[in-house]
Short mmCIF file of C-alpha atoms in Angstrom, two decimals:
data_model
loop_
_atom_site.label_atom_id
_atom_site.label_comp_id
_atom_site.label_asym_id
_atom_site.label_seq_id
_atom_site.Cartn_x
_atom_site.Cartn_y
_atom_site.Cartn_z
CA MET A 1 -37.62 67.01 -92.17
CA ARG A 2 -34.86 65.54 -90.02
CA THR A 3 -31.77 67.37 -91.25
CA GLY A 4 -29.62 70.12 -89.84
CA ARG A 5 -30.14 69.26 -86.17
CA PRO A 6 -27.75 67.54 -83.76
CA LEU A 7 -28.25 63.79 -83.60
CA LEU A 8 -30.58 62.83 -80.77
CA ALA A 9 -29.37 60.61 -77.95
CA VAL A 10 -28.96 57.10 -79.26
CA ALA A 11 -30.10 54.11 -77.41
CA ALA A 12 -33.02 51.92 -77.07
CA LEU A 13 -35.07 49.71 -75.01
CA ALA A 14 -33.81 46.54 -73.49
CA ILE A 15 -36.05 44.08 -71.86
CA VAL A 16 -35.33 41.48 -69.28
CA SER A 17 -37.97 39.18 -67.94
CA THR A 18 -38.34 38.78 -64.22
CA SER A 19 -41.28 36.49 -63.55
CA ALA A 20 -44.18 38.31 -65.23
CA ALA A 21 -42.25 41.58 -65.62
CA TYR A 22 -39.87 42.54 -68.40
CA ALA A 23 -37.02 44.93 -67.85
CA PHE A 24 -35.77 47.79 -69.95
CA GLY A 25 -33.99 50.99 -69.20
CA PRO A 26 -34.82 54.67 -69.07
CA GLY A 27 -33.21 57.42 -71.04
CA ALA A 28 -30.00 59.36 -70.99
CA ASP A 29 -32.04 62.54 -70.85
CA GLN A 30 -32.61 62.17 -67.10
CA SER A 31 -30.30 61.96 -64.12
CA THR A 32 -30.91 62.11 -60.40
CA ALA A 33 -30.24 64.17 -57.35
CA ALA A 34 -32.50 64.10 -54.38
CA THR A 35 -35.12 66.82 -53.72
CA ALA A 36 -38.83 67.24 -53.21
CA ALA A 37 -41.42 66.35 -50.68
CA LYS A 38 -41.51 63.08 -48.78
CA LYS A 39 -44.69 61.07 -48.66
CA LYS A 40 -44.12 58.47 -45.99
CA THR A 41 -41.98 55.90 -47.85
CA THR A 42 -41.95 57.71 -51.21
CA GLU A 43 -40.60 61.00 -52.51
CA THR A 44 -40.22 62.64 -55.90
CA VAL A 45 -36.63 62.88 -57.05
CA GLU A 46 -35.39 65.71 -59.26
CA THR A 47 -32.54 65.16 -61.70
CA ALA A 48 -29.18 66.86 -62.18
CA ALA A 49 -26.41 66.75 -64.75
CA CYS A 50 -24.33 63.59 -64.45
CA THR A 51 -21.82 61.72 -66.59
CA ALA A 52 -23.08 58.51 -68.15
CA ASP A 53 -20.99 55.34 -68.26
CA ALA A 54 -20.79 54.20 -71.90
CA ARG A 55 -20.67 50.56 -70.77
CA TYR A 56 -24.25 50.85 -69.55
CA PRO A 57 -26.20 52.67 -72.27
CA LYS A 58 -29.54 53.86 -71.04
CA ARG A 59 -31.04 54.16 -74.52
CA GLN A 60 -30.32 51.53 -77.13
CA LEU A 61 -32.43 49.71 -79.71
CA ARG A 62 -32.10 45.92 -79.47
CA GLY A 63 -34.26 44.24 -82.05
CA VAL A 64 -34.90 41.13 -84.11
CA TRP A 65 -36.41 40.57 -87.54
CA ILE A 66 -39.20 37.98 -87.68
CA ALA A 67 -39.62 36.93 -91.31
CA THR A 68 -42.82 35.36 -92.59
CA VAL A 69 -41.76 34.99 -96.24
CA GLN A 70 -41.12 31.35 -97.10
CA ASN A 71 -41.90 30.61 -93.42
CA ILE A 72 -38.35 31.57 -92.46
CA ASP A 73 -39.22 32.41 -88.83
CA TRP A 74 -42.97 32.48 -88.25
CA PRO A 75 -45.11 30.52 -88.65
CA SER A 76 -42.61 27.69 -89.01
CA ARG A 77 -44.76 26.10 -91.72
CA THR A 78 -48.12 26.62 -93.35
CA GLY A 79 -51.38 25.16 -92.15
CA LEU A 80 -50.72 25.29 -88.41
CA THR A 81 -53.67 25.73 -86.05
CA VAL A 82 -54.25 29.18 -84.60
CA GLU A 83 -53.11 28.02 -81.18
CA ARG A 84 -49.91 26.55 -82.61
CA GLN A 85 -49.19 29.78 -84.49
CA LYS A 86 -49.69 31.75 -81.30
CA ALA A 87 -47.48 29.42 -79.29
CA GLU A 88 -44.65 29.67 -81.82
CA TYR A 89 -44.76 33.46 -81.79
CA VAL A 90 -44.76 33.60 -78.00
CA LYS A 91 -41.75 31.28 -77.96
CA LEU A 92 -39.86 33.65 -80.26
CA LEU A 93 -40.74 36.67 -78.13
CA ASP A 94 -39.74 34.91 -74.92
CA ALA A 95 -36.37 34.07 -76.48
CA ALA A 96 -35.98 37.75 -77.39
CA ALA A 97 -36.98 38.91 -73.91
CA GLN A 98 -34.53 36.48 -72.35
CA ARG A 99 -31.73 38.35 -74.19
CA ARG A 100 -33.19 41.73 -73.20
CA LEU A 101 -34.22 42.72 -76.71
CA ASN A 102 -36.77 45.51 -76.93
CA ALA A 103 -38.10 45.67 -80.49
CA VAL A 104 -39.47 43.30 -83.10
CA PHE A 105 -39.67 43.88 -86.85
CA VAL A 106 -42.37 41.51 -88.08
CA GLN A 107 -42.95 40.96 -91.80
CA VAL A 108 -46.63 41.68 -92.43
CA ARG A 109 -46.49 42.02 -96.24
CA PRO A 110 -44.09 39.52 -97.86
CA ALA A 111 -45.26 39.78 -101.51
CA ALA A 112 -48.31 42.01 -102.06
CA ASP A 113 -50.18 39.81 -99.58
CA ALA A 114 -51.18 40.24 -95.96
CA ILE A 115 -50.45 38.62 -92.60
CA TYR A 116 -53.42 40.66 -91.34
CA LYS A 117 -57.05 41.15 -92.37
CA SER A 118 -57.02 43.40 -95.44
CA SER A 119 -59.58 44.61 -97.96
CA ILE A 120 -56.76 45.71 -100.28
CA GLU A 121 -54.59 42.60 -100.67
CA PRO A 122 -55.24 38.87 -100.18
CA TRP A 123 -54.23 36.72 -97.23
CA SER A 124 -50.65 35.47 -97.46
CA ARG A 125 -50.10 31.86 -98.46
CA PHE A 126 -47.45 31.63 -95.74
CA LEU A 127 -50.24 31.29 -93.18
CA THR A 128 -52.41 28.55 -94.67
CA GLY A 129 -50.47 27.31 -97.68
CA THR A 130 -53.07 28.76 -100.05
CA ALA A 131 -52.92 32.38 -101.17
CA GLY A 132 -56.11 34.22 -100.32
CA LYS A 133 -57.38 31.62 -97.86
CA ASP A 134 -58.72 33.06 -94.60
CA PRO A 135 -56.65 31.64 -91.69
CA GLY A 136 -59.60 31.99 -89.32
CA TRP A 137 -58.17 34.89 -87.32
CA ASP A 138 -56.41 38.22 -87.70
CA PRO A 139 -52.89 37.62 -86.36
CA LEU A 140 -51.74 41.24 -86.21
CA PRO A 141 -53.54 42.39 -83.01
CA PHE A 142 -52.12 39.33 -81.21
CA LEU A 143 -48.61 39.92 -82.57
CA ILE A 144 -48.71 43.50 -81.35
CA GLN A 145 -50.25 42.70 -77.97
CA GLU A 146 -47.71 40.01 -77.11
CA SER A 147 -44.84 42.33 -77.97
CA ARG A 148 -46.35 44.99 -75.70
CA LYS A 149 -46.55 42.55 -72.79
CA ARG A 150 -42.79 42.13 -73.04
CA GLY A 151 -42.07 45.83 -73.39
CA MET A 152 -41.13 45.57 -77.06
CA GLU A 153 -41.78 48.05 -79.83
CA PHE A 154 -43.64 46.55 -82.76
CA HIS A 155 -42.53 47.56 -86.27
CA ALA A 156 -44.62 46.36 -89.22
CA TRP A 157 -42.26 45.24 -92.00
CA PHE A 158 -43.43 45.67 -95.60
CA ASN A 159 -41.81 44.70 -98.88
CA PRO A 160 -42.86 47.49 -101.27
CA TYR A 161 -42.15 46.08 -104.73
CA ARG A 162 -42.26 42.27 -104.60
CA ALA A 163 -45.47 41.16 -106.34
CA SER A 164 -45.15 37.37 -106.48
CA TYR A 165 -42.71 34.58 -105.76
CA ASP A 166 -44.10 32.75 -108.80
CA ALA A 167 -43.78 34.14 -112.33
CA ASP A 168 -47.13 32.55 -113.17
CA VAL A 169 -49.55 35.17 -111.85
CA SER A 170 -52.52 32.98 -112.81
CA LYS A 171 -51.83 31.07 -109.59
CA LEU A 172 -52.56 34.19 -107.54
CA PRO A 173 -56.03 34.99 -106.16
CA SER A 174 -58.25 37.03 -108.46
CA ASN A 175 -58.13 40.01 -106.09
CA HIS A 176 -54.33 40.09 -106.00
CA PRO A 177 -53.07 43.45 -107.34
CA ALA A 178 -50.78 41.69 -109.83
CA ARG A 179 -53.87 39.97 -111.29
CA ARG A 180 -56.01 43.11 -111.26
CA HIS A 181 -53.27 45.33 -112.67
CA PRO A 182 -50.90 43.26 -114.83
CA ASP A 183 -49.73 46.52 -116.41
CA TRP A 184 -48.14 47.42 -113.05
CA THR A 185 -45.84 44.42 -113.09
CA VAL A 186 -42.54 43.32 -114.61
CA LYS A 187 -41.43 39.69 -114.83
CA TYR A 188 -37.77 39.36 -113.91
CA GLY A 189 -36.12 35.99 -113.49
CA ASP A 190 -38.59 33.62 -111.87
CA ARG A 191 -40.50 36.31 -109.99
CA VAL A 192 -42.85 39.22 -110.58
CA TYR A 193 -42.22 42.76 -109.36
CA PHE A 194 -44.20 45.98 -109.34
CA ASN A 195 -42.70 48.61 -111.61
CA PRO A 196 -41.24 51.36 -109.36
CA GLY A 197 -41.48 53.82 -112.25
CA LEU A 198 -45.29 53.95 -112.18
CA PRO A 199 -47.09 56.52 -109.99
CA GLN A 200 -49.95 54.00 -109.60
CA VAL A 201 -47.56 51.57 -107.89
CA ARG A 202 -46.40 54.22 -105.42
CA ASP A 203 -50.02 55.13 -104.71
CA HIS A 204 -50.88 51.49 -104.04
CA VAL A 205 -47.95 50.95 -101.67
CA ILE A 206 -48.88 54.09 -99.75
CA LYS A 207 -52.51 52.92 -99.55
CA VAL A 208 -51.43 49.56 -98.12
CA VAL A 209 -49.08 51.10 -95.56
CA THR A 210 -51.47 53.80 -94.36
CA ASP A 211 -54.26 51.25 -94.01
CA VAL A 212 -52.17 49.34 -91.48
CA VAL A 213 -51.06 52.51 -89.69
CA LYS A 214 -54.69 53.64 -89.34
CA ARG A 215 -56.18 50.34 -88.17
CA TYR A 216 -53.47 48.86 -85.96
CA ASP A 217 -51.51 50.23 -83.02
CA ILE A 218 -48.05 49.71 -84.50
CA ASP A 219 -44.95 51.64 -83.45
CA GLY A 220 -43.14 51.70 -86.77
CA VAL A 221 -43.25 51.05 -90.51
CA HIS A 222 -40.22 49.21 -91.85
CA PHE A 223 -38.92 48.52 -95.38
CA ASP A 224 -36.17 45.99 -96.05
CA ASP A 225 -33.43 46.07 -98.72
CA TYR A 226 -35.47 45.00 -101.76
CA PHE A 227 -36.10 47.87 -104.17
CA TYR A 228 -35.33 47.25 -107.82
CA PRO A 229 -34.53 43.52 -107.93
CA TYR A 230 -31.03 42.27 -107.23
CA PRO A 231 -29.24 41.68 -110.57
CA ALA A 232 -29.86 38.29 -112.18
CA GLN A 233 -27.42 37.10 -114.81
CA GLY A 234 -28.77 37.47 -118.34
CA ALA A 235 -32.02 39.14 -117.19
CA THR A 236 -33.25 42.62 -118.09
CA PHE A 237 -35.75 44.57 -116.01
CA ASP A 238 -38.14 45.74 -118.70
CA ASP A 239 -39.33 49.16 -117.62
CA ALA A 240 -38.64 50.80 -121.00
CA ALA A 241 -42.24 51.92 -121.58
CA ALA A 242 -42.46 53.61 -118.17
CA PHE A 243 -39.05 55.22 -118.73
CA THR A 244 -40.18 56.61 -122.07
CA LYS A 245 -43.34 58.03 -120.49
CA TYR A 246 -41.89 59.39 -117.24
CA GLY A 247 -38.11 59.63 -117.74
CA LYS A 248 -38.17 63.26 -118.92
CA GLY A 249 -34.67 63.19 -120.37
CA LYS A 250 -32.98 61.64 -117.35
CA LYS A 251 -30.48 58.83 -117.52
CA LEU A 252 -32.14 55.47 -116.76
CA ALA A 253 -30.18 54.90 -113.53
CA ASP A 254 -30.93 58.40 -112.22
CA TRP A 255 -34.61 57.99 -113.05
CA ARG A 256 -34.79 54.67 -111.23
CA ARG A 257 -33.16 56.16 -108.13
CA GLN A 258 -35.58 59.06 -108.30
CA ASN A 259 -38.51 56.61 -108.35
CA VAL A 260 -37.31 54.96 -105.16
CA ASN A 261 -36.57 58.32 -103.54
CA LYS A 262 -40.11 59.47 -104.34
CA LEU A 263 -41.62 56.37 -102.75
CA ILE A 264 -39.56 56.79 -99.57
CA ALA A 265 -40.49 60.48 -99.27
CA GLU A 266 -44.18 59.85 -99.96
CA VAL A 267 -44.43 56.96 -97.50
CA ASP A 268 -42.63 59.03 -94.87
CA LYS A 269 -45.12 61.87 -95.33
CA ALA A 270 -48.16 59.57 -95.37
CA VAL A 271 -47.15 57.62 -92.25
CA HIS A 272 -46.55 60.74 -90.18
CA ALA A 273 -49.67 62.48 -91.47
CA THR A 274 -51.70 59.46 -90.35
CA LYS A 275 -50.10 59.04 -86.91
CA GLY A 276 -47.27 61.35 -85.98
CA HIS A 277 -45.71 59.02 -83.43
CA VAL A 278 -45.22 56.10 -85.85
CA LYS A 279 -41.60 55.74 -86.95
CA PHE A 280 -40.52 55.01 -90.52
CA GLY A 281 -37.22 53.47 -91.49
CA VAL A 282 -35.40 51.36 -94.04
CA SER A 283 -32.86 48.56 -93.83
CA PRO A 284 -30.69 49.09 -96.93
CA PHE A 285 -28.07 46.79 -98.37
CA GLY A 286 -24.88 47.38 -96.40
CA ILE A 287 -22.82 49.02 -99.14
CA TRP A 288 -24.08 52.38 -100.41
CA ARG A 289 -21.23 52.78 -102.93
CA ASN A 290 -17.61 51.70 -103.06
CA LYS A 291 -14.74 54.15 -103.18
CA SER A 292 -14.03 52.83 -106.65
CA ASN A 293 -17.47 54.17 -107.67
CA ASP A 294 -17.42 57.34 -105.61
CA PRO A 295 -14.73 58.99 -103.41
CA SER A 296 -17.32 59.36 -100.65
CA GLY A 297 -18.12 55.64 -100.71
CA SER A 298 -16.85 52.99 -98.31
CA ASP A 299 -13.52 51.19 -98.58
CA THR A 300 -15.21 48.06 -99.90
CA GLY A 301 -15.55 46.13 -103.14
CA GLY A 302 -18.99 44.53 -103.08
CA MET A 303 -22.26 45.26 -104.85
CA SER A 304 -23.28 48.92 -104.73
CA ALA A 305 -26.91 49.46 -103.71
CA TYR A 306 -26.82 52.86 -105.41
CA ASP A 307 -25.79 51.40 -108.76
CA ALA A 308 -27.30 47.88 -108.73
CA ILE A 309 -30.70 48.22 -107.04
CA TYR A 310 -31.02 52.02 -107.23
CA ALA A 311 -31.34 52.51 -103.47
CA ASP A 312 -29.70 55.79 -102.43
CA ALA A 313 -29.82 55.61 -98.64
CA ARG A 314 -27.55 58.61 -98.27
CA ALA A 315 -30.08 60.72 -100.17
CA TRP A 316 -32.83 59.67 -97.73
CA ILE A 317 -30.62 60.60 -94.80
CA LYS A 318 -29.80 64.01 -96.28
CA ALA A 319 -33.44 64.69 -97.17
CA GLY A 320 -34.67 63.54 -93.77
CA THR A 321 -37.25 61.21 -95.31
CA VAL A 322 -36.50 58.38 -92.87
CA ASP A 323 -36.46 58.30 -89.07
CA TYR A 324 -33.76 55.65 -89.07
CA VAL A 325 -31.58 53.53 -91.33
CA MET A 326 -30.62 49.98 -90.48
CA PRO A 327 -27.90 48.89 -92.95
CA GLN A 328 -27.44 45.15 -93.24
CA LEU A 329 -23.78 44.72 -92.33
CA TYR A 330 -23.67 40.97 -92.78
CA TRP A 331 -19.88 40.65 -93.11
CA SER A 332 -17.19 39.81 -90.58
CA ARG A 333 -14.57 42.27 -89.37
CA GLY A 334 -11.90 40.72 -91.55
CA HIS A 335 -13.91 40.20 -94.73
CA LYS A 336 -11.70 41.06 -97.72
CA THR A 337 -14.44 42.61 -99.86
CA ALA A 338 -16.67 44.26 -97.28
CA SER A 339 -15.23 44.45 -93.79
CA TYR A 340 -17.49 45.29 -90.86
CA GLN A 341 -14.62 47.45 -89.60
CA ALA A 342 -14.89 49.60 -92.72
CA LEU A 343 -18.67 49.74 -92.99
CA ALA A 344 -19.81 50.51 -89.44
CA PRO A 345 -17.72 53.74 -89.26
CA TRP A 346 -18.86 54.73 -92.76
CA TRP A 347 -22.53 54.57 -91.79
CA ALA A 348 -21.84 56.39 -88.52
CA GLU A 349 -20.32 59.21 -90.55
CA ALA A 350 -23.27 59.15 -92.98
CA VAL A 351 -25.80 60.04 -90.24
CA LYS A 352 -23.49 62.40 -88.34
CA GLY A 353 -25.04 65.82 -87.84
CA THR A 354 -28.56 64.63 -88.65
CA ASP A 355 -31.52 63.42 -86.59
CA VAL A 356 -31.64 60.13 -88.48
CA HIS A 357 -30.98 57.23 -86.14
CA LEU A 358 -28.56 54.45 -87.07
CA TYR A 359 -29.15 50.83 -86.09
CA ILE A 360 -26.95 48.06 -87.46
CA GLY A 361 -28.43 44.95 -89.07
CA GLN A 362 -26.42 42.03 -87.64
CA ALA A 363 -26.00 38.62 -89.27
CA LEU A 364 -26.97 36.26 -86.47
CA TYR A 365 -27.87 33.76 -89.21
CA ARG A 366 -24.22 33.68 -90.35
CA VAL A 367 -22.86 32.49 -87.00
CA GLY A 368 -21.46 28.99 -87.40
CA ALA A 369 -21.20 29.24 -91.20
CA LYS A 370 -18.28 27.14 -92.42
CA ASP A 371 -17.56 29.22 -95.54
CA GLU A 372 -15.74 31.93 -93.57
CA PRO A 373 -13.44 31.23 -90.60
CA ALA A 374 -14.54 34.35 -88.67
CA TRP A 375 -18.11 33.09 -88.35
CA THR A 376 -16.98 29.81 -86.82
CA LYS A 377 -15.85 31.80 -83.77
CA PRO A 378 -18.50 32.61 -81.14
CA GLY A 379 -16.84 35.94 -80.37
CA GLU A 380 -17.26 37.49 -83.82
CA LEU A 381 -20.79 38.83 -83.31
CA PRO A 382 -20.16 40.29 -79.82
CA ALA A 383 -17.03 41.96 -81.20
CA HIS A 384 -19.20 43.91 -83.64
CA LEU A 385 -21.00 45.55 -80.73
CA THR A 386 -17.71 46.30 -79.00
CA LEU A 387 -16.61 48.11 -82.16
CA ASN A 388 -19.92 50.00 -82.25
CA ARG A 389 -19.16 51.59 -78.87
CA LYS A 390 -16.50 53.70 -80.58
CA HIS A 391 -19.17 55.44 -82.65
CA LYS A 392 -21.77 57.41 -80.71
CA GLN A 393 -24.00 57.64 -83.78
CA ILE A 394 -24.76 53.90 -83.60
CA ASP A 395 -28.00 53.64 -81.65
CA GLY A 396 -28.42 49.88 -81.51
CA ASP A 397 -28.56 46.59 -83.38
CA VAL A 398 -31.16 44.31 -84.96
CA TYR A 399 -30.56 40.61 -85.59
CA PHE A 400 -31.53 38.47 -88.54
CA SER A 401 -33.37 36.43 -87.79
CA GLY A 402 -35.82 35.19 -85.18
CA LYS A 403 -35.29 31.44 -85.43
CA GLN A 404 -31.61 31.79 -84.48
CA LEU A 405 -32.75 33.09 -81.10
CA LEU A 406 -34.04 29.57 -80.56
CA THR A 407 -31.09 27.65 -82.03
CA ASN A 408 -28.51 30.06 -80.54
CA PRO A 409 -25.63 29.02 -82.87
CA LEU A 410 -22.30 28.75 -81.00
CA GLY A 411 -24.02 30.44 -78.06
CA ALA A 412 -23.25 33.76 -79.77
CA ILE A 413 -26.45 35.61 -78.94
CA ASP A 414 -26.07 34.64 -75.28
CA ARG A 415 -22.55 36.05 -75.39
CA VAL A 416 -23.93 39.27 -76.85
CA ALA A 417 -26.50 39.49 -74.06
CA LYS A 418 -23.94 38.82 -71.34
CA ALA A 419 -21.34 41.25 -72.66
CA HIS A 420 -23.59 44.05 -73.91
CA TYR A 421 -27.14 43.63 -72.63
CA GLY A 422 -26.50 43.02 -68.94
CA ARG A 423 -28.97 45.78 -68.11
CA PRO A 424 -32.21 46.87 -69.76
CA ALA A 425 -32.29 49.97 -71.96
CA LEU A 426 -34.86 52.53 -73.05
CA LEU A 427 -35.64 53.39 -76.64
CA PRO A 428 -33.67 56.16 -78.33
CA LEU A 429 -35.70 59.36 -78.31
CA MET A 430 -36.99 60.72 -81.61
CA LYS A 431 -37.88 64.36 -81.02
CA GLU A 432 -39.84 64.77 -84.22
CA ARG A 433 -42.17 61.89 -83.40
CA GLY A 434 -43.62 63.97 -80.57
CA GLY A 435 -44.60 62.65 -77.16
CA GLN A 436 -43.85 64.00 -73.73
CA ALA A 437 -42.87 62.69 -70.33
CA PRO A 438 -45.85 61.63 -68.23
CA ALA A 439 -46.33 62.83 -64.69
CA ALA A 440 -44.31 60.97 -62.09
CA PRO A 441 -46.07 57.89 -60.69
CA SER A 442 -48.12 58.62 -57.58
CA GLY A 443 -49.33 56.43 -54.77
CA VAL A 444 -46.39 54.04 -54.99
CA LYS A 445 -46.71 51.48 -52.20
CA ALA A 446 -44.62 48.57 -50.97
CA ALA A 447 -46.14 45.49 -49.33
CA GLY A 448 -43.14 43.41 -48.43
CA MET A 449 -41.21 42.91 -51.69
CA ALA A 450 -44.22 43.71 -53.88
CA VAL A 451 -44.39 47.28 -55.15
CA SER A 452 -47.42 48.76 -56.95
CA TRP A 453 -49.06 52.05 -57.87
CA PRO A 454 -52.09 53.31 -59.82
CA ALA A 455 -51.64 53.55 -63.60
CA THR A 456 -50.23 56.90 -64.69
CA ALA A 457 -52.04 58.81 -67.42
CA GLY A 458 -50.09 58.75 -70.68
CA ALA A 459 -47.70 56.01 -69.53
CA ARG A 460 -47.14 52.86 -71.54
CA SER A 461 -44.53 51.43 -69.20
CA TYR A 462 -42.43 52.18 -66.12
CA ALA A 463 -38.72 52.04 -65.37
CA VAL A 464 -37.42 50.80 -62.04
CA TYR A 465 -33.97 51.57 -60.60
CA GLN A 466 -32.38 50.21 -57.45
CA VAL A 467 -30.35 52.75 -55.49
CA PRO A 468 -26.96 51.29 -54.50
CA LYS A 469 -26.04 51.19 -50.83
CA SER A 470 -23.42 53.85 -51.44
CA GLY A 471 -26.32 56.22 -51.96
CA LYS A 472 -24.47 58.24 -54.57
CA ASP A 473 -26.52 60.43 -56.94
CA CYS A 474 -27.07 60.00 -60.69
CA HIS A 475 -28.91 56.72 -60.37
CA THR A 476 -30.92 57.24 -63.59
CA THR A 477 -28.17 58.71 -65.78
CA ASP A 478 -27.35 55.39 -67.42
CA ALA A 479 -28.45 51.78 -66.96
CA ARG A 480 -26.10 50.86 -64.12
CA ASN A 481 -28.93 50.85 -61.59
CA LEU A 482 -31.80 50.00 -63.93
CA VAL A 483 -33.40 46.73 -62.91
CA ALA A 484 -36.65 46.58 -64.88
CA VAL A 485 -39.06 48.16 -67.29
CA VAL A 486 -42.55 46.87 -66.68
CA SER A 487 -45.73 47.24 -68.69
CA ASP A 488 -48.02 47.01 -65.66
CA PRO A 489 -47.75 49.40 -62.67
CA ALA A 490 -46.14 46.85 -60.38
CA PHE A 491 -42.89 44.97 -59.83
CA SER A 492 -41.39 42.47 -57.43
CA ALA A 493 -38.19 43.63 -55.77
CA THR A 494 -35.45 41.04 -55.53
CA SER A 495 -33.91 42.49 -52.38
CA PRO A 496 -34.72 45.12 -49.75
CA GLY A 497 -33.53 48.66 -50.37
CA THR A 498 -34.42 51.94 -52.00
CA TYR A 499 -35.90 51.97 -55.48
CA LEU A 500 -36.80 54.69 -57.97
CA VAL A 501 -39.80 54.44 -60.30
CA THR A 502 -40.39 56.54 -63.44
CA ALA A 503 -43.21 56.61 -65.99
CA LEU A 504 -42.54 56.31 -69.74
CA ASP A 505 -44.75 57.32 -72.65
CA ARG A 506 -44.87 55.15 -75.80
CA LEU A 507 -41.74 56.86 -77.17
CA HIS A 508 -39.95 56.52 -73.82
CA HIS A 509 -39.91 60.10 -72.68
CA GLU A 510 -39.28 59.67 -68.97
CA SER A 511 -40.93 61.31 -65.96
CA LYS A 512 -39.25 62.42 -62.78
CA ALA A 513 -38.44 59.60 -60.40
CA VAL A 514 -40.35 58.62 -57.29
CA LYS A 515 -38.50 56.95 -54.43
CA ILE A 516 -39.84 53.94 -52.55
CA LYS A 517 -38.26 52.01 -49.70
CA VAL A 518 -38.74 48.25 -49.76
CA LYS A 519 -38.34 46.29 -46.54
CA ALA A 520 -38.10 42.57 -46.09
CA SER A 521 -41.33 40.95 -44.91
#
């Protein structure tokens, strides 16, 4: 459970590419003061209490969603060669690294299908154009590996209840779960959904998720905002039979919310029982409830996720059945119905006093939209992050979606990077996901501007700081002096001077620092 404890330090990993290296930043849990034994040009540096500068967060999640459904982001269209698919993905990751992002949320299960090799569900049609057709390779190991090279966390994004984009299930492969178990499904509008009220559906979703957690080295499991379907005019979600069987005297709306709550709790338990370090989180619709529905709701007037799609994110936070929430706050600061200025503080208050991390889903895709004046201004998106600084519970931001990193509408994402991601950042620490700081790197050597050392046991990456000429202490307290986070035990200094190197485990617990002096050749 993740309730009743003070909120952990919020921040995440930021990556910046310098030649073959990608930079991030270490955590606010460490700070420096010199001590320890010298070894020629290196020495171990102990840490002391220092005050961090909020302008340079050391830990901050900076992510991007990469959607595969309908070929929104990747692959750009069906039927591409394997090499073309790989090249497109690398291009997206390089665009993310250029802006010092440190996490990707890649959609691996768009609609009860798979972007990976599965014995449970068929291959996704968004790879080849034909559902069930083998694309000739398993993309997931490559997707994970390329993110690792750039120092990015990899979160596998699943849609739990969407069964088919086509109401005609006869078009699906024979091994598709909607074909094998038509009694699990409900037709609603022009699509087919799994019935959240059935225990068999929850069991199937858990089986799919745990299969991926077991077989692939992912960092997180991610659900988006689709639970019960968004309301469609004149349509009724026909779950009456399941309600009669399992409702047990509850009101329909309460029963539906309970079904979703059960799934979240059961997935949370299954993921962590399989691999304790894997994170689990959800990106809910941005409005939990309005004040008009509930005095504890936000000062907004839009659709209520609690009432319309039966997603009670506040219940998950209170129960501690998620590691993080990532509300989709896709409105401008001045929006009349749902202002960003009203919603960001509301969510910060919702996680206050808990260990549940809060990341904000940002609408990069809305930048340049002509239907709202605010989004025609390149400063709107950066201003959201400026507002976030006022709320210490906000641990970072994730952008929808990947293709806008390439088109860079109005130059807004570059403005975000310049104003807010000038330095790398480490991932926010999640105490309950375990991990521990590795030993400090040993054998650090400098040959001219090239610095290297043997790999450290238990380290996934390494943080590098440059000590300013002033020589003041507290060099690792925040990201002011952080110059890189590298996956390999080596980096190329950009100027002579004194550097500090730390080792990071996969969750970014940070070792003590080792000092190395770099001299011009």
